[in-house]
Amino acid sequence: MEYLTRIYMYGGVSVKDVESPKFIKAYAEHLKRGDKFKEPSWVDIVKTGFTKELSPYDRDWYYIRAASILRRLYIRPFTGVGGFKKIYSKKNKIRVKPSHYNKGSGKIPRSILHQFEKIGIVKKTKKGTRKVTSLGRKEMDAIALKIHKETQPNKKEETDEIDELNEIIEETKEETKEEEKEEEKEKEEN
């Protein structure tokens, strides 16, 4: 029943129907504008994993990572901090030595998930994993619908363009018919 209500309310558009970079960017802006989600004081000095040498250059990287984590949790519920460490892992290539696989940081996804739990967007399950609540799904689907409407071309403009093309096609057909008639007259005269 909840699924049908969501389709009716939001036009059947979910996070899965929108391109991930567009959704992540829009949701990161939504988090940044809101006053509920705050970035910690250690954001500017922390590395995102063992393989990194410096912290990210983008000042809004924490909001982008939070939006990315929430999108992944929406698509694949019951993911824990260990799963996000694997998702954000990377190969560590150090000069001549063979490269090794290293997991990402655990503090970053843990702190993001704790904040989402306080807001009420994510809840913890009995097994310790997390999933998105109905409130979080509604919020994410609303943003996805907004993005979907922005990216979809206007149907009225499409019909206007189609009408113009049809008119051009009809004009060319008439011109070709007139040319054919003129050619037939010339042949009859000769």
Tab-separated table of C-alpha atoms in Angstrom:
chain	number	residue	atom	x	y	z
A	1	MET	CA	0.000	0.000	0.000
A	2	GLU	CA	2.850	2.383	0.848
A	3	TYR	CA	4.404	1.683	-2.551
A	4	LEU	CA	1.200	2.643	-4.368
A	5	THR	CA	0.888	5.817	-2.311
A	6	ARG	CA	4.448	6.772	-3.205
A	7	ILE	CA	3.767	6.227	-6.916
A	8	TYR	CA	0.643	8.359	-6.712
A	9	MET	CA	2.333	11.145	-4.731
A	10	TYR	CA	5.598	11.417	-6.605
A	11	GLY	CA	4.597	10.437	-10.111
A	12	GLY	CA	6.312	7.040	-10.030
A	13	VAL	CA	9.828	8.508	-10.032
A	14	SER	CA	12.371	7.177	-7.580
A	15	VAL	CA	16.084	7.604	-6.993
A	16	LYS	CA	16.757	4.689	-9.350
A	17	ASP	CA	15.187	6.603	-12.266
A	18	VAL	CA	17.614	9.529	-12.049
A	19	GLU	CA	21.289	9.634	-13.030
A	20	SER	CA	23.438	9.143	-9.943
A	21	PRO	CA	25.790	12.158	-10.360
A	22	LYS	CA	22.841	14.535	-10.729
A	23	PHE	CA	21.049	13.099	-7.714
A	24	ILE	CA	24.149	13.108	-5.533
A	25	LYS	CA	24.905	16.727	-6.417
A	26	ALA	CA	21.314	17.834	-5.764
A	27	TYR	CA	21.033	15.960	-2.472
A	28	ALA	CA	24.395	17.298	-1.311
A	29	GLU	CA	23.112	20.833	-1.954
A	30	HIS	CA	19.936	19.942	-0.040
A	31	LEU	CA	21.989	18.753	2.941
A	32	LYS	CA	24.220	21.820	2.811
A	33	ARG	CA	21.266	24.224	2.770
A	34	GLY	CA	19.499	22.449	5.636
A	35	ASP	CA	20.373	23.054	9.271
A	36	LYS	CA	19.970	19.472	10.526
A	37	PHE	CA	23.037	17.889	8.910
A	38	LYS	CA	26.324	19.381	10.121
A	39	GLU	CA	29.844	18.555	9.079
A	40	PRO	CA	32.253	17.726	11.932
A	41	SER	CA	35.203	19.914	12.887
A	42	TRP	CA	37.745	17.336	11.630
A	43	VAL	CA	36.494	17.397	8.008
A	44	ASP	CA	39.261	19.641	6.668
A	45	ILE	CA	42.133	17.502	8.030
A	46	VAL	CA	40.912	13.904	7.686
A	47	LYS	CA	41.965	11.512	4.914
A	48	THR	CA	39.285	9.393	3.246
A	49	GLY	CA	41.380	6.237	3.423
A	50	PHE	CA	44.773	4.684	4.003
A	51	THR	CA	45.735	5.058	0.342
A	52	LYS	CA	45.292	8.833	0.345
A	53	GLU	CA	48.022	11.289	1.268
A	54	LEU	CA	45.888	14.408	1.771
A	55	SER	CA	42.319	15.335	2.580
A	56	PRO	CA	39.979	16.050	-0.370
A	57	TYR	CA	40.341	19.407	-2.116
A	58	ASP	CA	36.601	20.007	-2.507
A	59	ARG	CA	35.196	21.852	0.508
A	60	ASP	CA	31.809	20.151	0.147
A	61	TRP	CA	33.204	16.623	-0.079
A	62	TYR	CA	31.534	15.570	3.180
A	63	TYR	CA	28.057	16.449	1.888
A	64	ILE	CA	28.786	14.704	-1.416
A	65	ARG	CA	29.972	11.574	0.419
A	66	ALA	CA	26.869	11.686	2.639
A	67	ALA	CA	24.571	11.924	-0.388
A	68	SER	CA	26.460	9.080	-2.060
A	69	ILE	CA	26.169	6.883	1.035
A	70	LEU	CA	22.458	7.587	1.361
A	71	ARG	CA	21.859	6.808	-2.323
A	72	ARG	CA	23.716	3.504	-1.995
A	73	LEU	CA	21.723	2.682	1.121
A	74	TYR	CA	18.497	3.436	-0.765
A	75	ILE	CA	19.444	1.117	-3.631
A	76	ARG	CA	20.974	-1.590	-1.441
A	77	PRO	CA	19.488	-1.557	2.075
A	78	PHE	CA	20.971	-3.374	5.053
A	79	THR	CA	24.504	-2.182	4.372
A	80	GLY	CA	26.777	-1.531	7.330
A	81	VAL	CA	29.908	0.500	7.895
A	82	GLY	CA	32.088	-2.418	6.741
A	83	GLY	CA	30.229	-2.498	3.446
A	84	PHE	CA	30.863	1.198	2.916
A	85	LYS	CA	34.537	0.692	3.753
A	86	LYS	CA	34.661	-1.814	0.889
A	87	ILE	CA	32.726	0.453	-1.461
A	88	TYR	CA	35.140	3.343	-0.929
A	89	SER	CA	38.274	1.183	-1.010
A	90	LYS	CA	41.141	1.600	-3.439
A	91	LYS	CA	44.378	-0.008	-4.583
A	92	ASN	CA	47.476	1.316	-2.901
A	93	LYS	CA	50.254	1.763	-5.466
A	94	ILE	CA	53.551	2.695	-3.840
A	95	ARG	CA	56.409	3.137	-6.307
A	96	VAL	CA	58.010	-0.186	-7.293
A	97	LYS	CA	56.205	-2.434	-4.805
A	98	PRO	CA	53.183	-4.419	-5.973
A	99	SER	CA	49.855	-2.710	-5.355
A	100	HIS	CA	47.601	-3.865	-2.520
A	101	TYR	CA	43.893	-3.490	-1.844
A	102	ASN	CA	43.087	-1.221	1.120
A	103	LYS	CA	39.703	-0.425	2.606
A	104	GLY	CA	38.442	3.108	2.988
A	105	SER	CA	37.999	4.956	6.243
A	106	GLY	CA	35.353	3.705	8.677
A	107	LYS	CA	34.991	6.886	10.703
A	108	ILE	CA	33.504	8.892	7.831
A	109	PRO	CA	30.581	6.578	6.944
A	110	ARG	CA	29.967	5.860	10.624
A	111	SER	CA	29.657	9.549	11.496
A	112	ILE	CA	27.448	10.187	8.445
A	113	LEU	CA	25.142	7.301	9.327
A	114	HIS	CA	24.924	8.477	12.961
A	115	GLN	CA	23.841	11.922	11.797
A	116	PHE	CA	21.247	10.440	9.449
A	117	GLU	CA	19.943	8.329	12.347
A	118	LYS	CA	19.550	11.443	14.505
A	119	ILE	CA	17.633	13.184	11.719
A	120	GLY	CA	15.408	10.139	11.188
A	121	ILE	CA	16.359	9.379	7.596
A	122	VAL	CA	18.167	6.125	8.419
A	123	LYS	CA	17.437	3.527	11.092
A	124	LYS	CA	19.556	0.738	12.511
A	125	THR	CA	18.330	-2.853	12.185
A	126	LYS	CA	18.689	-5.681	14.698
A	127	LYS	CA	21.765	-7.024	12.886
A	128	GLY	CA	23.565	-3.685	13.121
A	129	THR	CA	23.091	-2.728	9.479
A	130	ARG	CA	21.188	0.343	8.351
A	131	LYS	CA	18.282	1.062	6.036
A	132	VAL	CA	16.465	4.173	4.843
A	133	THR	CA	13.225	5.022	6.641
A	134	SER	CA	9.970	5.937	4.911
A	135	LEU	CA	10.607	9.615	5.700
A	136	GLY	CA	14.023	9.384	4.059
A	137	ARG	CA	12.561	7.634	1.009
A	138	LYS	CA	9.920	10.346	0.601
A	139	GLU	CA	12.529	13.090	0.821
A	140	MET	CA	14.857	11.366	-1.642
A	141	ASP	CA	12.047	10.572	-4.080
A	142	ALA	CA	10.884	14.191	-3.979
A	143	ILE	CA	14.362	15.385	-4.952
A	144	ALA	CA	14.544	12.689	-7.643
A	145	LEU	CA	11.212	13.859	-9.051
A	146	LYS	CA	12.461	17.448	-9.146
A	147	ILE	CA	15.579	16.362	-11.058
A	148	HIS	CA	13.499	14.170	-13.372
A	149	LYS	CA	11.223	17.107	-14.235
A	150	GLU	CA	14.221	19.356	-14.918
A	151	THR	CA	15.892	16.833	-17.206
A	152	GLN	CA	12.760	15.797	-19.107
A	153	PRO	CA	12.056	17.949	-22.157
A	154	ASN	CA	8.827	19.873	-22.204
A	155	LYS	CA	6.145	17.864	-24.048
A	156	LYS	CA	4.491	20.999	-25.412
A	157	GLU	CA	7.764	22.116	-26.979
A	158	GLU	CA	8.191	18.636	-28.477
A	159	THR	CA	4.741	18.722	-30.062
A	160	ASP	CA	5.423	22.217	-31.441
A	161	GLU	CA	8.682	20.993	-32.992
A	162	ILE	CA	6.942	17.939	-34.445
A	163	ASP	CA	4.204	20.145	-35.938
A	164	GLU	CA	6.833	22.417	-37.516
A	165	LEU	CA	8.632	19.403	-38.993
A	166	ASN	CA	5.364	18.020	-40.356
A	167	GLU	CA	4.616	21.378	-41.993
A	168	ILE	CA	8.064	21.430	-43.602
A	169	ILE	CA	7.573	17.874	-44.864
A	170	GLU	CA	4.171	18.768	-46.358
A	171	GLU	CA	5.645	21.865	-48.045
A	172	THR	CA	8.445	19.827	-49.594
A	173	LYS	CA	5.935	17.217	-50.784
A	174	GLU	CA	3.866	19.955	-52.459
A	175	GLU	CA	6.974	21.444	-54.052
A	176	THR	CA	8.057	18.072	-55.426
A	177	LYS	CA	4.553	17.445	-56.814
A	178	GLU	CA	4.609	20.841	-58.546
A	179	GLU	CA	8.051	20.120	-59.990
A	180	GLU	CA	6.872	16.725	-61.244
A	181	LYS	CA	3.843	18.331	-62.901
A	182	GLU	CA	6.066	20.921	-64.575
A	183	GLU	CA	8.382	18.168	-65.830
A	184	GLU	CA	5.407	16.218	-67.229
A	185	LYS	CA	4.138	19.336	-69.032
A	186	GLU	CA	7.588	19.903	-70.519
A	187	LYS	CA	7.721	16.279	-71.708
A	188	GLU	CA	4.225	16.548	-73.275
A	189	GLU	CA	5.210	19.754	-75.062
A	190	ASN	CA	8.344	18.121	-76.495
